[in-house]
Amino acid sequence: MARQHLSATLRGRRPARHHATSSVLVVGVAGLALAACSSSSPATAPHVATTAPRPAHPAPSTTTISGRSTTTPSAPATMTTEQPGWTVVSRLPSGIAVDSHRSRRPDGDSVTVLRFHAGLVHYALHVGWRDPPAGAALPGAQPVIGPGQRARLLAAFNGGFLMGTGCLPCGVGGMEVARHVLVPLVSGMTSLVLNPDGGASMGVWGHSFPPAGAAVYSVRQCLPPLVSGGRVSPNIGDVFAWGATLGGGDLTARTAMGIDARGDLLYAGSMSALPSDLARALVSAGAVTAMELDINPEWVQADTALAPGGPLSAAVLDQNRPADQYLTGWTRDYVTVLAGP
């Protein structure tokens, strides 16, 4: 029996799913760990896709820089009522801080999108016990969530591909934490940038991003854009450009992160997906920029709480890791979502 079919059988799923870009095989055995490492890099040129409007939010403004259109986020407006199709996860006295949307395909696979509302939350980038290299000694960014963050914790989710030297030729990018460069940053890589106050922005490093004078405190890069200008990458059908999978099949556990025109961060995760599944889910949620995060079952983790400091629940359907994993520490980098601007 081929390994892909064996993996599908062990997970109780059909071994193949027909898709617009290819026929794909379900892979991924729970408990096995494989460092996600891209064998090639997707192109950055945009491809036309439809972005679902979000009428509850003000329209963004558009300007042109060096011949390229860029979207400037509008000032955040607090959301106090549930948006159709979205479920409230965490509500603060000032408004909805976290909500979620889950889409299910006819074959049973699903993609979960978490939305973190700008102005009500801020973020911190943590290192892991083993990766990135030489990062575990940084104060305030430890592999274990400390009591100061724990009291304000609303969510946590996995970071990007392995930063160890074995992955550097793959074009993963770099990482900076608390102004310490752990792996050199790379132009052309999609980048999550956190400022000293924990505010977040996303863009393609070196392509008019970050803007001049921006306060850069932490940066996590991972591959060229999955979504750019609200459009899915034209290289989305080249599955192997988006990381090595267990058994070499197309379907595996995958995660991605985007940002919408308001500055809300969007996390997408699934235990069985193609890169295109995540990209389209994020575009549908309003993402103007997005990057793939880590892939394969061991690394997919997203956890949420109903209130700051409350008990955590696993957010991705059937994820392998327990909801309290980040409270006890983890081997790889991750992001915490904290109540308060």
Short mmCIF file of N, CA, C and O in Angstrom, two decimals, residues 99-214:
data_model
loop_
_atom_site.label_atom_id
_atom_site.label_comp_id
_atom_site.label_asym_id
_atom_site.label_seq_id
_atom_site.Cartn_x
_atom_site.Cartn_y
_atom_site.Cartn_z
N ASP A 99 -13.46 36.60 16.89
CA ASP A 99 -14.56 35.80 16.38
C ASP A 99 -14.03 34.81 15.36
O ASP A 99 -12.84 34.85 14.99
N SER A 100 -14.88 33.89 14.92
CA SER A 100 -14.41 32.80 14.06
C SER A 100 -15.43 32.46 13.00
O SER A 100 -16.63 32.73 13.14
N HIS A 101 -14.92 31.87 11.93
CA HIS A 101 -15.76 31.37 10.84
C HIS A 101 -15.20 30.02 10.43
O HIS A 101 -13.98 29.86 10.30
N ARG A 102 -16.08 29.05 10.21
CA ARG A 102 -15.63 27.73 9.77
C ARG A 102 -16.38 27.35 8.50
O ARG A 102 -17.60 27.37 8.46
N SER A 103 -15.62 27.02 7.47
CA SER A 103 -16.21 26.57 6.20
C SER A 103 -15.91 25.09 6.04
O SER A 103 -14.81 24.63 6.34
N ARG A 104 -16.90 24.34 5.58
CA ARG A 104 -16.74 22.90 5.39
C ARG A 104 -17.01 22.56 3.93
O ARG A 104 -18.01 22.97 3.35
N ARG A 105 -16.09 21.80 3.33
CA ARG A 105 -16.24 21.40 1.95
C ARG A 105 -17.07 20.12 1.86
O ARG A 105 -17.25 19.41 2.86
N PRO A 106 -17.56 19.78 0.66
CA PRO A 106 -18.40 18.59 0.52
C PRO A 106 -17.72 17.30 0.97
O PRO A 106 -18.39 16.35 1.38
N ASP A 107 -16.38 17.24 0.89
CA ASP A 107 -15.67 16.02 1.30
C ASP A 107 -15.48 15.92 2.81
O ASP A 107 -14.91 14.97 3.31
N GLY A 108 -15.95 16.93 3.57
CA GLY A 108 -15.85 16.89 5.02
C GLY A 108 -14.71 17.69 5.60
O GLY A 108 -14.70 17.97 6.80
N ASP A 109 -13.71 18.06 4.80
CA ASP A 109 -12.61 18.87 5.30
C ASP A 109 -13.11 20.28 5.62
O ASP A 109 -14.04 20.78 4.99
N SER A 110 -12.48 20.93 6.59
CA SER A 110 -12.92 22.27 6.98
C SER A 110 -11.72 23.18 7.16
O SER A 110 -10.60 22.73 7.41
N VAL A 111 -11.97 24.49 7.04
CA VAL A 111 -10.98 25.51 7.34
C VAL A 111 -11.57 26.44 8.39
O VAL A 111 -12.69 26.94 8.22
N THR A 112 -10.85 26.64 9.48
CA THR A 112 -11.26 27.56 10.53
C THR A 112 -10.50 28.86 10.38
O THR A 112 -9.27 28.85 10.24
N VAL A 113 -11.22 29.99 10.41
CA VAL A 113 -10.59 31.31 10.39
C VAL A 113 -10.91 32.01 11.70
O VAL A 113 -12.08 32.13 12.08
N LEU A 114 -9.88 32.45 12.41
CA LEU A 114 -10.02 33.28 13.59
C LEU A 114 -9.70 34.72 13.21
O LEU A 114 -8.74 34.97 12.48
N ARG A 115 -10.50 35.66 13.71
CA ARG A 115 -10.26 37.07 13.43
C ARG A 115 -10.02 37.80 14.75
O ARG A 115 -10.83 37.71 15.68
N PHE A 116 -8.92 38.53 14.82
CA PHE A 116 -8.54 39.26 16.01
C PHE A 116 -8.70 40.75 15.72
O PHE A 116 -8.05 41.29 14.82
N HIS A 117 -9.56 41.42 16.47
CA HIS A 117 -9.99 42.76 16.12
C HIS A 117 -9.00 43.83 16.58
O HIS A 117 -8.70 43.95 17.77
N ALA A 118 -8.54 44.60 15.60
CA ALA A 118 -7.59 45.69 15.88
C ALA A 118 -8.21 46.69 16.86
O ALA A 118 -9.40 46.99 16.80
N GLY A 119 -7.38 47.19 17.75
CA GLY A 119 -7.82 48.15 18.73
C GLY A 119 -8.27 47.53 20.03
O GLY A 119 -8.32 48.21 21.06
N LEU A 120 -8.58 46.23 20.01
CA LEU A 120 -8.99 45.53 21.23
C LEU A 120 -7.97 44.50 21.69
O LEU A 120 -8.05 44.01 22.82
N VAL A 121 -7.02 44.16 20.83
CA VAL A 121 -6.01 43.16 21.18
C VAL A 121 -4.63 43.65 20.77
O VAL A 121 -4.50 44.57 19.94
N HIS A 122 -3.61 43.05 21.35
CA HIS A 122 -2.25 43.23 20.86
C HIS A 122 -1.55 41.89 20.92
O HIS A 122 -2.11 40.90 21.42
N TYR A 123 -0.32 41.84 20.42
CA TYR A 123 0.33 40.56 20.14
C TYR A 123 1.75 40.53 20.71
O TYR A 123 2.39 41.57 20.90
N ALA A 124 2.23 39.31 20.94
CA ALA A 124 3.61 39.10 21.33
C ALA A 124 4.13 37.87 20.60
O ALA A 124 3.42 36.87 20.45
N LEU A 125 5.36 37.95 20.12
CA LEU A 125 6.00 36.85 19.41
C LEU A 125 6.89 36.09 20.38
O LEU A 125 7.75 36.69 21.04
N HIS A 126 6.69 34.78 20.48
CA HIS A 126 7.47 33.94 21.39
C HIS A 126 8.40 33.03 20.60
O HIS A 126 8.07 32.60 19.49
N VAL A 127 9.51 32.69 21.21
CA VAL A 127 10.42 31.71 20.62
C VAL A 127 10.10 30.33 21.20
O VAL A 127 9.38 30.21 22.19
N GLY A 128 10.64 29.28 20.57
CA GLY A 128 10.46 27.92 21.07
C GLY A 128 11.70 27.42 21.78
O GLY A 128 12.76 28.06 21.76
N TRP A 129 11.56 26.25 22.41
CA TRP A 129 12.71 25.66 23.10
C TRP A 129 13.85 25.37 22.12
O TRP A 129 15.02 25.48 22.47
N ARG A 130 13.50 24.96 20.91
CA ARG A 130 14.50 24.52 19.94
C ARG A 130 14.64 25.45 18.74
O ARG A 130 15.69 25.46 18.08
N ASP A 131 13.62 26.21 18.42
CA ASP A 131 13.66 27.04 17.22
C ASP A 131 12.85 28.31 17.47
O ASP A 131 11.79 28.24 18.11
N PRO A 132 13.32 29.48 17.03
CA PRO A 132 14.52 29.72 16.25
C PRO A 132 15.79 29.53 17.08
O PRO A 132 15.74 29.58 18.31
N PRO A 133 16.91 29.32 16.41
CA PRO A 133 18.17 29.09 17.14
C PRO A 133 18.56 30.31 17.96
O PRO A 133 18.32 31.45 17.57
N ALA A 134 19.10 30.06 19.13
CA ALA A 134 19.63 31.10 20.03
C ALA A 134 18.57 32.08 20.49
O ALA A 134 18.87 33.20 20.85
N GLY A 135 17.30 31.65 20.51
CA GLY A 135 16.26 32.57 20.89
C GLY A 135 15.72 32.40 22.29
O GLY A 135 15.07 33.30 22.83
N ALA A 136 15.98 31.26 22.93
CA ALA A 136 15.30 30.93 24.18
C ALA A 136 15.70 31.81 25.36
O ALA A 136 15.03 31.80 26.38
N ALA A 137 16.79 32.58 25.23
CA ALA A 137 17.23 33.41 26.34
C ALA A 137 16.59 34.79 26.36
O ALA A 137 16.83 35.58 27.27
N LEU A 138 15.76 35.12 25.37
CA LEU A 138 15.19 36.46 25.28
C LEU A 138 14.12 36.67 26.35
O LEU A 138 13.17 35.88 26.46
N PRO A 139 14.23 37.72 27.15
CA PRO A 139 13.18 37.99 28.15
C PRO A 139 11.89 38.42 27.49
O PRO A 139 11.89 39.09 26.46
N GLY A 140 10.76 38.00 28.05
CA GLY A 140 9.47 38.39 27.54
C GLY A 140 9.02 37.65 26.30
O GLY A 140 7.93 37.91 25.78
N ALA A 141 9.83 36.73 25.82
CA ALA A 141 9.47 35.99 24.62
C ALA A 141 9.75 34.50 24.81
O ALA A 141 10.10 33.79 23.89
N GLN A 142 9.58 34.02 26.02
CA GLN A 142 9.96 32.67 26.38
C GLN A 142 9.06 31.60 25.75
O GLN A 142 7.93 31.90 25.32
N PRO A 143 9.53 30.36 25.69
CA PRO A 143 8.69 29.28 25.15
C PRO A 143 7.45 29.00 25.98
O PRO A 143 6.50 28.40 25.48
N VAL A 144 7.44 29.43 27.26
CA VAL A 144 6.29 29.27 28.13
C VAL A 144 5.63 30.63 28.33
O VAL A 144 6.30 31.64 28.54
N ILE A 145 4.31 30.69 28.26
CA ILE A 145 3.59 31.94 28.51
C ILE A 145 3.66 32.26 30.00
O ILE A 145 3.23 31.47 30.83
N GLY A 146 4.21 33.41 30.33
CA GLY A 146 4.39 33.80 31.72
C GLY A 146 3.11 34.32 32.34
O GLY A 146 2.12 34.61 31.65
N PRO A 147 3.10 34.50 33.68
CA PRO A 147 1.87 34.94 34.37
C PRO A 147 1.39 36.31 33.94
O PRO A 147 0.19 36.58 33.95
N GLY A 148 2.30 37.22 33.55
CA GLY A 148 1.88 38.54 33.11
C GLY A 148 1.01 38.49 31.87
O GLY A 148 -0.01 39.17 31.77
N GLN A 149 1.40 37.66 30.91
CA GLN A 149 0.58 37.48 29.71
C GLN A 149 -0.62 36.57 29.97
O GLN A 149 -1.68 36.77 29.38
N ARG A 150 -0.44 35.61 30.82
CA ARG A 150 -1.52 34.64 31.05
C ARG A 150 -2.81 35.33 31.48
O ARG A 150 -3.91 34.94 31.07
N ALA A 151 -2.72 36.36 32.30
CA ALA A 151 -3.92 37.03 32.81
C ALA A 151 -4.68 37.76 31.70
O ALA A 151 -5.87 38.02 31.84
N ARG A 152 -4.00 38.08 30.59
CA ARG A 152 -4.64 38.82 29.50
C ARG A 152 -4.83 37.98 28.25
O ARG A 152 -5.30 38.46 27.22
N LEU A 153 -4.50 36.69 28.33
CA LEU A 153 -4.44 35.83 27.15
C LEU A 153 -5.83 35.52 26.60
O LEU A 153 -6.70 35.02 27.31
N LEU A 154 -6.01 35.81 25.31
CA LEU A 154 -7.24 35.47 24.61
C LEU A 154 -7.03 34.36 23.60
O LEU A 154 -7.96 33.61 23.30
N ALA A 155 -5.81 34.23 23.07
CA ALA A 155 -5.55 33.21 22.06
C ALA A 155 -4.05 33.07 21.87
O ALA A 155 -3.25 33.93 22.28
N ALA A 156 -3.67 31.97 21.23
CA ALA A 156 -2.28 31.74 20.82
C ALA A 156 -2.31 30.85 19.58
O ALA A 156 -3.20 29.99 19.45
N PHE A 157 -1.38 31.09 18.67
CA PHE A 157 -1.34 30.26 17.46
C PHE A 157 0.10 30.10 16.98
O PHE A 157 0.98 30.89 17.30
N ASN A 158 0.32 29.03 16.21
CA ASN A 158 1.66 28.65 15.77
C ASN A 158 2.28 29.68 14.83
O ASN A 158 1.59 30.43 14.15
N GLY A 159 3.62 29.68 14.82
CA GLY A 159 4.36 30.54 13.92
C GLY A 159 4.62 29.86 12.58
O GLY A 159 3.82 29.04 12.12
N GLY A 160 5.75 30.22 11.96
CA GLY A 160 6.04 29.75 10.61
C GLY A 160 6.95 28.55 10.56
O GLY A 160 7.13 27.83 11.54
N PHE A 161 7.55 28.34 9.39
CA PHE A 161 8.41 27.19 9.15
C PHE A 161 9.64 27.21 10.05
O PHE A 161 10.03 28.24 10.59
N LEU A 162 10.26 26.05 10.17
CA LEU A 162 11.48 25.88 10.95
C LEU A 162 12.54 26.89 10.51
O LEU A 162 12.78 27.09 9.33
N MET A 163 13.17 27.55 11.51
CA MET A 163 14.19 28.54 11.23
C MET A 163 15.60 27.97 11.30
O MET A 163 16.57 28.69 11.09
N GLY A 164 15.76 26.69 11.64
CA GLY A 164 17.09 26.10 11.75
C GLY A 164 17.83 26.15 10.43
O GLY A 164 17.25 26.34 9.36
N THR A 165 19.14 25.96 10.48
CA THR A 165 19.97 26.11 9.28
C THR A 165 19.58 25.16 8.17
O THR A 165 19.78 25.46 7.00
N GLY A 166 18.99 24.02 8.51
CA GLY A 166 18.58 23.07 7.48
C GLY A 166 17.49 23.62 6.58
O GLY A 166 17.24 23.10 5.50
N CYS A 167 16.81 24.67 7.02
CA CYS A 167 15.70 25.21 6.23
C CYS A 167 16.04 26.51 5.51
O CYS A 167 15.28 26.95 4.66
N LEU A 168 17.16 27.12 5.85
CA LEU A 168 17.45 28.44 5.29
C LEU A 168 17.51 28.47 3.77
O LEU A 168 17.07 29.44 3.17
N PRO A 169 18.04 27.44 3.09
CA PRO A 169 18.06 27.51 1.62
C PRO A 169 16.68 27.49 1.00
O PRO A 169 16.52 27.75 -0.18
N CYS A 170 15.65 27.16 1.77
CA CYS A 170 14.31 27.04 1.21
C CYS A 170 13.65 28.37 0.97
O CYS A 170 12.56 28.42 0.40
N GLY A 171 14.21 29.47 1.43
CA GLY A 171 13.58 30.76 1.24
C GLY A 171 12.51 31.06 2.26
O GLY A 171 11.51 31.70 1.94
N VAL A 172 12.69 30.58 3.48
CA VAL A 172 11.70 30.80 4.53
C VAL A 172 11.67 32.27 4.96
O VAL A 172 10.61 32.83 5.21
N GLY A 173 12.82 32.90 5.05
CA GLY A 173 12.90 34.26 5.55
C GLY A 173 13.61 34.31 6.88
O GLY A 173 14.33 33.39 7.26
N GLY A 174 13.41 35.42 7.62
CA GLY A 174 14.13 35.62 8.87
C GLY A 174 13.20 35.91 10.02
O GLY A 174 11.98 35.87 9.89
N MET A 175 13.82 36.23 11.16
CA MET A 175 13.03 36.48 12.37
C MET A 175 13.79 37.41 13.30
O MET A 175 15.00 37.28 13.51
N GLU A 176 13.06 38.39 13.84
CA GLU A 176 13.59 39.34 14.81
C GLU A 176 12.62 39.38 15.99
O GLU A 176 11.40 39.48 15.80
N VAL A 177 13.15 39.26 17.21
CA VAL A 177 12.31 39.26 18.40
C VAL A 177 12.87 40.29 19.38
O VAL A 177 14.05 40.24 19.74
N ALA A 178 12.01 41.21 19.80
CA ALA A 178 12.40 42.24 20.77
C ALA A 178 13.68 42.96 20.31
O ALA A 178 14.59 43.19 21.09
N ARG A 179 13.72 43.28 19.01
CA ARG A 179 14.84 43.98 18.35
C ARG A 179 16.13 43.15 18.32
O ARG A 179 17.20 43.69 18.00
N HIS A 180 16.06 41.86 18.60
CA HIS A 180 17.20 40.95 18.45
C HIS A 180 17.00 40.16 17.15
O HIS A 180 16.01 39.43 17.03
N VAL A 181 17.92 40.30 16.21
CA VAL A 181 17.82 39.57 14.94
C VAL A 181 18.34 38.16 15.18
O VAL A 181 19.54 37.94 15.37
N LEU A 182 17.44 37.18 15.16
CA LEU A 182 17.82 35.79 15.37
C LEU A 182 18.20 35.11 14.07
O LEU A 182 19.09 34.27 14.03
N VAL A 183 17.49 35.45 13.00
CA VAL A 183 17.82 34.98 11.64
C VAL A 183 17.65 36.20 10.74
O VAL A 183 16.62 36.89 10.80
N PRO A 184 18.63 36.53 9.90
CA PRO A 184 18.56 37.75 9.09
C PRO A 184 17.29 37.82 8.25
O PRO A 184 16.84 36.83 7.67
N LEU A 185 16.70 39.02 8.22
CA LEU A 185 15.48 39.25 7.45
C LEU A 185 15.80 39.30 5.96
O LEU A 185 16.90 39.70 5.55
N VAL A 186 14.84 38.87 5.14
CA VAL A 186 15.05 38.69 3.70
C VAL A 186 14.03 39.51 2.93
O VAL A 186 12.83 39.43 3.17
N SER A 187 14.50 40.31 1.97
CA SER A 187 13.61 41.08 1.11
C SER A 187 12.76 40.14 0.27
O SER A 187 13.22 39.10 -0.20
N GLY A 188 11.49 40.51 0.09
CA GLY A 188 10.59 39.70 -0.71
C GLY A 188 9.78 38.69 0.07
O GLY A 188 8.87 38.06 -0.48
N MET A 189 10.09 38.54 1.36
CA MET A 189 9.36 37.59 2.19
C MET A 189 8.17 38.28 2.87
O MET A 189 8.28 39.42 3.34
N THR A 190 7.04 37.59 2.94
CA THR A 190 5.90 38.11 3.68
C THR A 190 6.27 38.20 5.15
O THR A 190 6.88 37.28 5.70
N SER A 191 5.88 39.29 5.81
CA SER A 191 6.37 39.57 7.16
C SER A 191 5.26 40.07 8.06
O SER A 191 4.53 41.00 7.71
N LEU A 192 5.14 39.44 9.23
CA LEU A 192 4.34 39.98 10.32
C LEU A 192 5.26 40.87 11.14
O LEU A 192 6.30 40.42 11.62
N VAL A 193 4.89 42.13 11.32
CA VAL A 193 5.70 43.08 12.07
C VAL A 193 4.89 43.54 13.29
O VAL A 193 3.74 43.96 13.17
N LEU A 194 5.51 43.45 14.47
CA LEU A 194 4.91 43.94 15.70
C LEU A 194 5.67 45.17 16.17
O LEU A 194 6.91 45.19 16.11
N ASN A 195 4.94 46.20 16.61
CA ASN A 195 5.61 47.37 17.16
C ASN A 195 5.78 47.21 18.67
O ASN A 195 5.32 46.22 19.25
N PRO A 196 6.47 48.12 19.33
CA PRO A 196 6.73 47.95 20.77
C PRO A 196 5.47 47.85 21.63
O PRO A 196 5.52 47.30 22.73
N ASP A 197 4.34 48.38 21.13
CA ASP A 197 3.08 48.30 21.88
C ASP A 197 2.28 47.04 21.56
O ASP A 197 1.19 46.85 22.09
N GLY A 198 2.81 46.19 20.69
CA GLY A 198 2.11 44.97 20.34
C GLY A 198 1.14 45.11 19.19
O GLY A 198 0.40 44.17 18.87
N GLY A 199 1.13 46.27 18.52
CA GLY A 199 0.31 46.42 17.32
C GLY A 199 0.92 45.65 16.16
O GLY A 199 2.13 45.43 16.11
N ALA A 200 0.07 45.21 15.22
CA ALA A 200 0.53 44.34 14.14
C ALA A 200 0.30 44.97 12.77
O ALA A 200 -0.67 45.70 12.56
N SER A 201 1.21 44.68 11.86
CA SER A 201 1.03 45.01 10.45
C SER A 201 1.65 43.89 9.63
O SER A 201 2.45 43.09 10.15
N MET A 202 1.28 43.79 8.36
CA MET A 202 1.82 42.75 7.48
C MET A 202 2.11 43.34 6.12
O MET A 202 1.38 44.23 5.64
N GLY A 203 3.15 42.83 5.48
CA GLY A 203 3.49 43.25 4.13
C GLY A 203 4.65 42.44 3.61
O GLY A 203 5.11 41.49 4.27
N VAL A 204 5.14 42.80 2.44
CA VAL A 204 6.28 42.13 1.83
C VAL A 204 7.52 42.94 2.13
O VAL A 204 7.64 44.10 1.72
N TRP A 205 8.44 42.37 2.87
CA TRP A 205 9.62 43.08 3.36
C TRP A 205 10.43 43.65 2.20
O TRP A 205 10.75 42.95 1.24
N GLY A 206 10.73 44.94 2.31
CA GLY A 206 11.52 45.60 1.28
C GLY A 206 10.72 46.13 0.11
O GLY A 206 11.28 46.79 -0.77
N HIS A 207 9.41 45.85 0.04
CA HIS A 207 8.54 46.34 -1.03
C HIS A 207 7.65 47.44 -0.46
O HIS A 207 6.46 47.25 -0.26
N SER A 208 8.26 48.57 -0.16
CA SER A 208 7.57 49.69 0.50
C SER A 208 7.02 49.28 1.86
O SER A 208 6.07 49.90 2.37
N PHE A 209 7.60 48.25 2.45
CA PHE A 209 7.18 47.77 3.76
C PHE A 209 8.42 47.27 4.52
O PHE A 209 9.25 46.57 3.94
N PRO A 210 8.55 47.60 5.81
CA PRO A 210 7.68 48.52 6.55
C PRO A 210 7.93 49.96 6.09
O PRO A 210 8.99 50.26 5.56
N PRO A 211 6.96 50.85 6.30
CA PRO A 211 7.16 52.23 5.87
C PRO A 211 8.28 52.90 6.63
O PRO A 211 8.62 52.49 7.75
N ALA A 212 8.87 53.92 6.06
CA ALA A 212 9.97 54.63 6.69
C ALA A 212 9.53 55.16 8.06
O ALA A 212 8.44 55.71 8.21
N GLY A 213 10.37 54.96 9.03
CA GLY A 213 10.10 55.45 10.38
C GLY A 213 9.24 54.53 11.23
O GLY A 213 8.94 54.86 12.38
N ALA A 214 8.82 53.39 10.69
CA ALA A 214 7.99 52.47 11.46
C ALA A 214 8.79 51.91 12.63
O ALA A 214 9.97 51.61 12.51
#
